[in-house]
Coordinates of C-alpha atoms and ligand atoms in Angstrom, one line a residue:
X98 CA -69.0 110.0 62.3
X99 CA -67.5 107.4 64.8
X100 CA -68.9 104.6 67.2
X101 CA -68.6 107.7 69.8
X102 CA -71.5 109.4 68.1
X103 CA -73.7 106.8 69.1
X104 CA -75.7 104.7 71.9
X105 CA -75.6 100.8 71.0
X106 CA -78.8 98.5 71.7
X107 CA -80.1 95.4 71.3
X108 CA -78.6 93.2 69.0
X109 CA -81.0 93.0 65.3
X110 CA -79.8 90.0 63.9
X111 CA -76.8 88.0 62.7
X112 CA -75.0 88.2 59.2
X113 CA -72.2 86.6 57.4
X114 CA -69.7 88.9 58.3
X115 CA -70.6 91.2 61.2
X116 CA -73.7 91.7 63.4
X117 CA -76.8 94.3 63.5
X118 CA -77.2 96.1 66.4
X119 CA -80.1 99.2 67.2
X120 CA -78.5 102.0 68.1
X121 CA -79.5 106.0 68.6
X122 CA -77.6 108.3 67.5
X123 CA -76.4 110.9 70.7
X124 CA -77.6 114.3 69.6
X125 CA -80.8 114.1 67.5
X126 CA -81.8 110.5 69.6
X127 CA -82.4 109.1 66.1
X128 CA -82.5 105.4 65.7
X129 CA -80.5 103.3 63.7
X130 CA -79.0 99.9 62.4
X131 CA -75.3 99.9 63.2
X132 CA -74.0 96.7 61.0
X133 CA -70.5 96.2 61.9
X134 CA -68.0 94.1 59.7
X135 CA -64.8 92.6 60.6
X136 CA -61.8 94.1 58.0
X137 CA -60.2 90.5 58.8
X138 CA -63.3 88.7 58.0
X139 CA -63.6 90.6 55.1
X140 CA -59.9 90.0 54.2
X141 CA -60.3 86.1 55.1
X142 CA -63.6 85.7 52.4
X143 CA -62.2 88.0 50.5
X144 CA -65.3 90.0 49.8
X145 CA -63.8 93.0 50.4
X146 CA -63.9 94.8 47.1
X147 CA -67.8 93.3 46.8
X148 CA -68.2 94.9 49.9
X149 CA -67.1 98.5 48.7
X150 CA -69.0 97.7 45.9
X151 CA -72.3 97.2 47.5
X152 CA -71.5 100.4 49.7
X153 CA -71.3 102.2 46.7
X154 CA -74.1 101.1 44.8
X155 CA -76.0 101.4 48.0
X156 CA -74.8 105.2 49.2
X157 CA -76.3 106.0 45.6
X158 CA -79.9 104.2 46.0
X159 CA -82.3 106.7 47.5
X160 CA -85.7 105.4 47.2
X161 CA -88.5 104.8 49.8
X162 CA -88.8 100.9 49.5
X163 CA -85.0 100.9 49.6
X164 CA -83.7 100.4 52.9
X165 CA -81.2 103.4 53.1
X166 CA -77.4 103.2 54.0
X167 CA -76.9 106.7 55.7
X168 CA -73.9 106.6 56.1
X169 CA -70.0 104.3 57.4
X170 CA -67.3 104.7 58.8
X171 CA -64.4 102.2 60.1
X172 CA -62.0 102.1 62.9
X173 CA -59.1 99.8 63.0
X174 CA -60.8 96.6 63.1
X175 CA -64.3 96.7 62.0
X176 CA -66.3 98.9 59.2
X177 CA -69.5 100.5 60.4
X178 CA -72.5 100.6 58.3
X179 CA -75.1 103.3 59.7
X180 CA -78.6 101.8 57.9
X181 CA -82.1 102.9 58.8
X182 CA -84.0 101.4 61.2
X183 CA -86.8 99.4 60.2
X184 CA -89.4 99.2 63.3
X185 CA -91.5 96.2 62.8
X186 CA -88.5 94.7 61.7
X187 CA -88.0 91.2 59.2
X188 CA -91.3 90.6 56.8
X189 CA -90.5 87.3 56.9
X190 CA -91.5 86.8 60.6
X191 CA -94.8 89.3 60.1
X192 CA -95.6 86.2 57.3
X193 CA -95.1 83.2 60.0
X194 CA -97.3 85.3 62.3
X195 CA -100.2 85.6 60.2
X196 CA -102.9 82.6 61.3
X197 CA -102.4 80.8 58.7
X198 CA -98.7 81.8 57.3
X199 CA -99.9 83.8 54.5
X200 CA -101.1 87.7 53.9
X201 CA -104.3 88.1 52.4
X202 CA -104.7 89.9 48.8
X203 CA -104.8 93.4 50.2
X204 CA -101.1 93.3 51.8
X205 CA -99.8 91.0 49.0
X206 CA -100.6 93.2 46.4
X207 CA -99.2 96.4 48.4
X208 CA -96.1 94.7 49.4
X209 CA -95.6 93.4 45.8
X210 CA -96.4 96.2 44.6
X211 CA -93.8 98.2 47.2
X212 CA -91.0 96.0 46.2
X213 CA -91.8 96.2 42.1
X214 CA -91.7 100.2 42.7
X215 CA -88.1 99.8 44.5
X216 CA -86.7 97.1 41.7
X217 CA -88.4 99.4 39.0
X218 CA -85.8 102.1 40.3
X219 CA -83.2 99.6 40.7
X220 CA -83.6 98.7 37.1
X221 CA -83.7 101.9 36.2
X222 CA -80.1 102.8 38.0
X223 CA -79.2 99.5 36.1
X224 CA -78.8 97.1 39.5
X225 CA -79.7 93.8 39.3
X226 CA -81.1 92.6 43.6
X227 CA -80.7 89.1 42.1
X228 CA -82.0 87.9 46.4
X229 CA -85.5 89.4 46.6
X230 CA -87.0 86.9 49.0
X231 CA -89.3 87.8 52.2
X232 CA -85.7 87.1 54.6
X233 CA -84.3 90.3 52.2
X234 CA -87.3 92.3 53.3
X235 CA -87.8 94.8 56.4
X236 CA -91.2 96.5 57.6
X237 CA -91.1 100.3 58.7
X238 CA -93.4 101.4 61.5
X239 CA -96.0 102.0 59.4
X240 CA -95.9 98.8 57.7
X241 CA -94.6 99.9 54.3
X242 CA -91.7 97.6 52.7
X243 CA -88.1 98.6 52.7
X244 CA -86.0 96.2 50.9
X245 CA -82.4 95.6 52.4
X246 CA -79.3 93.2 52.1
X247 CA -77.9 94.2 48.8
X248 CA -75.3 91.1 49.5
X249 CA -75.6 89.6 45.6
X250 CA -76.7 93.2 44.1
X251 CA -74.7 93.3 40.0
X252 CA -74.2 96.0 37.8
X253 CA -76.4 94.7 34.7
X254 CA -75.8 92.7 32.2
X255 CA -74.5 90.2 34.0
X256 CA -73.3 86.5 34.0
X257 CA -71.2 86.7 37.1
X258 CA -71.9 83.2 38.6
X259 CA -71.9 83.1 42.6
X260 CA -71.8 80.4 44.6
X261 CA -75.7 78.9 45.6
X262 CA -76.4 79.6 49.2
X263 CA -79.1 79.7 51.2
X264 CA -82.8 79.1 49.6
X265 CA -83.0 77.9 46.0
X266 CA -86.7 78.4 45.7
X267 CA -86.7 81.9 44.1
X268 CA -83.8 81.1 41.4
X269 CA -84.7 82.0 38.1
X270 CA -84.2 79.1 35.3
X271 CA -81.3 81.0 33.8
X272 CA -79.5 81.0 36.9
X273 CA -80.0 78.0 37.7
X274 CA -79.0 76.9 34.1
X275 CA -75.9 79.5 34.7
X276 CA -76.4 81.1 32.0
X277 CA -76.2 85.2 31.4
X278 CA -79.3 86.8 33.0
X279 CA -80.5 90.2 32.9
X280 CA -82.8 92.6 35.1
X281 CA -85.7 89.7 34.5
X282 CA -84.5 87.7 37.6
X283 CA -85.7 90.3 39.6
X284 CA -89.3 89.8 37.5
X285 CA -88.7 86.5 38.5
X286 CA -88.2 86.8 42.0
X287 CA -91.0 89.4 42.3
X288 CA -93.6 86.9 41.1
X289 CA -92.6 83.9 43.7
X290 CA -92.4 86.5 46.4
X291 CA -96.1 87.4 45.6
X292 CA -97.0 83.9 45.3
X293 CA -95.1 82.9 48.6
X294 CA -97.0 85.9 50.2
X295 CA -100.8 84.7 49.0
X296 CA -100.7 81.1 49.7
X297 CA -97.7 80.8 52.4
X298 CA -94.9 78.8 51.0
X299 CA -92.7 79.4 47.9
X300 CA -93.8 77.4 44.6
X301 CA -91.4 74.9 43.9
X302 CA -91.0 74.0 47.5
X303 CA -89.4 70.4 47.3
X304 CA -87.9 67.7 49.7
X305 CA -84.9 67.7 47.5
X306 CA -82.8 70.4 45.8
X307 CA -82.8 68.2 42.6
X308 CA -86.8 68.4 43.1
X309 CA -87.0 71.9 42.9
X310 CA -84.6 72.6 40.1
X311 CA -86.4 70.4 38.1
X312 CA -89.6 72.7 38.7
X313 CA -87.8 75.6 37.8
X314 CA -86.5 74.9 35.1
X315 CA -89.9 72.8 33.6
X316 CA -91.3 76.0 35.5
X317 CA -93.6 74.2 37.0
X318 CA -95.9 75.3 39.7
X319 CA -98.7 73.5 41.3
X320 CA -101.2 76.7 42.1
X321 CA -102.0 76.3 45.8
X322 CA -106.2 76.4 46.1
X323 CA -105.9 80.3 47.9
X324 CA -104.5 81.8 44.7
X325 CA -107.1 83.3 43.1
X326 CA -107.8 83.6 38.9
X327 CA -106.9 86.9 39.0
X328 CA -103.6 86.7 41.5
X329 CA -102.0 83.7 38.8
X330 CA -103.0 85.8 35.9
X331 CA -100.4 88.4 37.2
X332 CA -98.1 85.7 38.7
X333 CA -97.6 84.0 35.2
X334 CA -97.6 86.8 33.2
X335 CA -94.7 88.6 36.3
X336 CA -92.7 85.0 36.2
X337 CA -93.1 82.9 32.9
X338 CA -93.8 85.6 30.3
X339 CA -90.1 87.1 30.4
X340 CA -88.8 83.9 30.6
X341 CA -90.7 82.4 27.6
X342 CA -89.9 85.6 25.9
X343 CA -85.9 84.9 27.0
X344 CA -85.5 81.6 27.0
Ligands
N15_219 C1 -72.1 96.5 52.3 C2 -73.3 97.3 52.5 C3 -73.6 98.5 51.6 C4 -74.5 96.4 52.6 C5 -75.6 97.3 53.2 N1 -76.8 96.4 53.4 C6 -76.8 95.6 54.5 O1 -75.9 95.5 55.3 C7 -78.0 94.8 54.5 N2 -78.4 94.7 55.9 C8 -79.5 95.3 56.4 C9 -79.6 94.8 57.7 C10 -80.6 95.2 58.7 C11 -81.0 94.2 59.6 C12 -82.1 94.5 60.4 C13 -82.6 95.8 60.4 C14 -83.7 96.4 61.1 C15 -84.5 95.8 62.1 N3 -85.5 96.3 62.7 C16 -86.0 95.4 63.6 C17 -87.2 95.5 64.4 C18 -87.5 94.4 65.2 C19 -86.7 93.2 65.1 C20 -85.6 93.2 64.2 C21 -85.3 94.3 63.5 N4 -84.3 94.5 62.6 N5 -83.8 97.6 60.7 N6 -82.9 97.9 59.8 C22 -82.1 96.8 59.6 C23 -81.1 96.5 58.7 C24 -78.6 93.9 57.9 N7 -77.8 93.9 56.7

């Protein structure tokens, strides 16, 4: 394959090292999400072998909740990641669009449920996400979950720190604690997610970063009013049983 091969849209979205842009693909007009990379930028963060690591871990995850790399390819400058296309795009902005900035219990429970099926074959293949969080989640056309951006993605075990960036919210209290972790932080993860998408906002929300690692690591959640009995029953037992049982 080469950039030749294809037709090259809109622009998707931003990331660290390269941009996303919808593209078809010549012959079979199939649509796609070109990500390009910059080798130098690469080179410069010096994420280059984390890079081909995520490619590989990636061209061997084949799962329908898993967003799918199809295929790369490079030229002299930039590396080409050919990912499918997700129509109705980031989940994230479906959540701000709902009335009042949350889903109700029918689509949380299928998207939670969508995204525990994908990290039950992740564990399974022994990757650790380590980022679920609504920004790291795409919608297909028929509103079914496809979970993408593999950035922090780890072989498990694993007690490879990484620098904190972007939202602390969904750490886990061993993470935050840096101490080894296992599959669990995905458990984690997958219960704030389903809390974030029943009442709107993630738990430990905070004004300060201090704030909310204090919360996490006392793990402690004030239940917003619109979870129900039964939606905290499988929130706690999803986020603090593996962690009692850990920690
Ligand atoms: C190193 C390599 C193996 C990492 C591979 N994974 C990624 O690069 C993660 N990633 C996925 C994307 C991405 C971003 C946006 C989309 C979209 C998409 N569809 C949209 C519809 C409407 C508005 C925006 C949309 N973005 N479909 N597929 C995507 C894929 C960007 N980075």
């Amino acid at each position: 394959w080469s950039l030749g091969d294809f037709e090259i849209g809109a622009p998707l979205g931003r990331g660290k090292f390269g941009r996303v842009y919808l593209a078809r693909e010549k012959t079979m007009h199939y649509m796609v999400a070109l990500k390009t990379l910059y080798k130098v930028e690469l080179v410069k963060g010096r994420v280059e072998k984390q890079v081909m690591r995520e490619i590989e871990i990636q061209t061997h995850l084949k799962h329908p909740h898993i967003l799918q790399l199809l295929t790369y390819f490079h030229d002299t400058k930039r590396i080409y990641l050919v990912l499918e296309f997700a129509a109705r795009g980031e989940l994230y902005k479906e959540l701000k669009r709902q009335p009042d900035g949350r889903f109700n219990e029918h689509l949380s429970a299928k998207y939670t449920y969508q995204v525990a099926d994908a990290l039950e074959y992740c564990h399974k293949n022994d990757v650790i996400h380590r980022d679920i969080k609504p920004e790291n989640l795409l919608l297909t056309y028929d509103g079914d979950i496809k979970l993408a951006d593999f950035g922090w993605s780890v072989h498990a075990p694993s007690s490879k720190r990484f620098t904190l960036c972007g939202t602390l919210d969904y750490l886990p209290p061993e993470m935050v604690m840096g101490q080894t972790y296992d599959v669990y932080v995905d458990h984690w993860c997958l219960g704030i997610l389903c809390y974030e998408f029943l009442a709107g906002k993630p738990p430990f929300l905070s004004d300060t970063q201090q704030e909310t690692y204090t919360k996490i690591k006392t793990m402690y959640i004030q239940w917003s009013d619109k979870i129900k009995p039964g939606a905290k029953d499988l929130i706690s037992k999803v986020t603090f049983m593996f962690h009692i049982f850990i920690l």
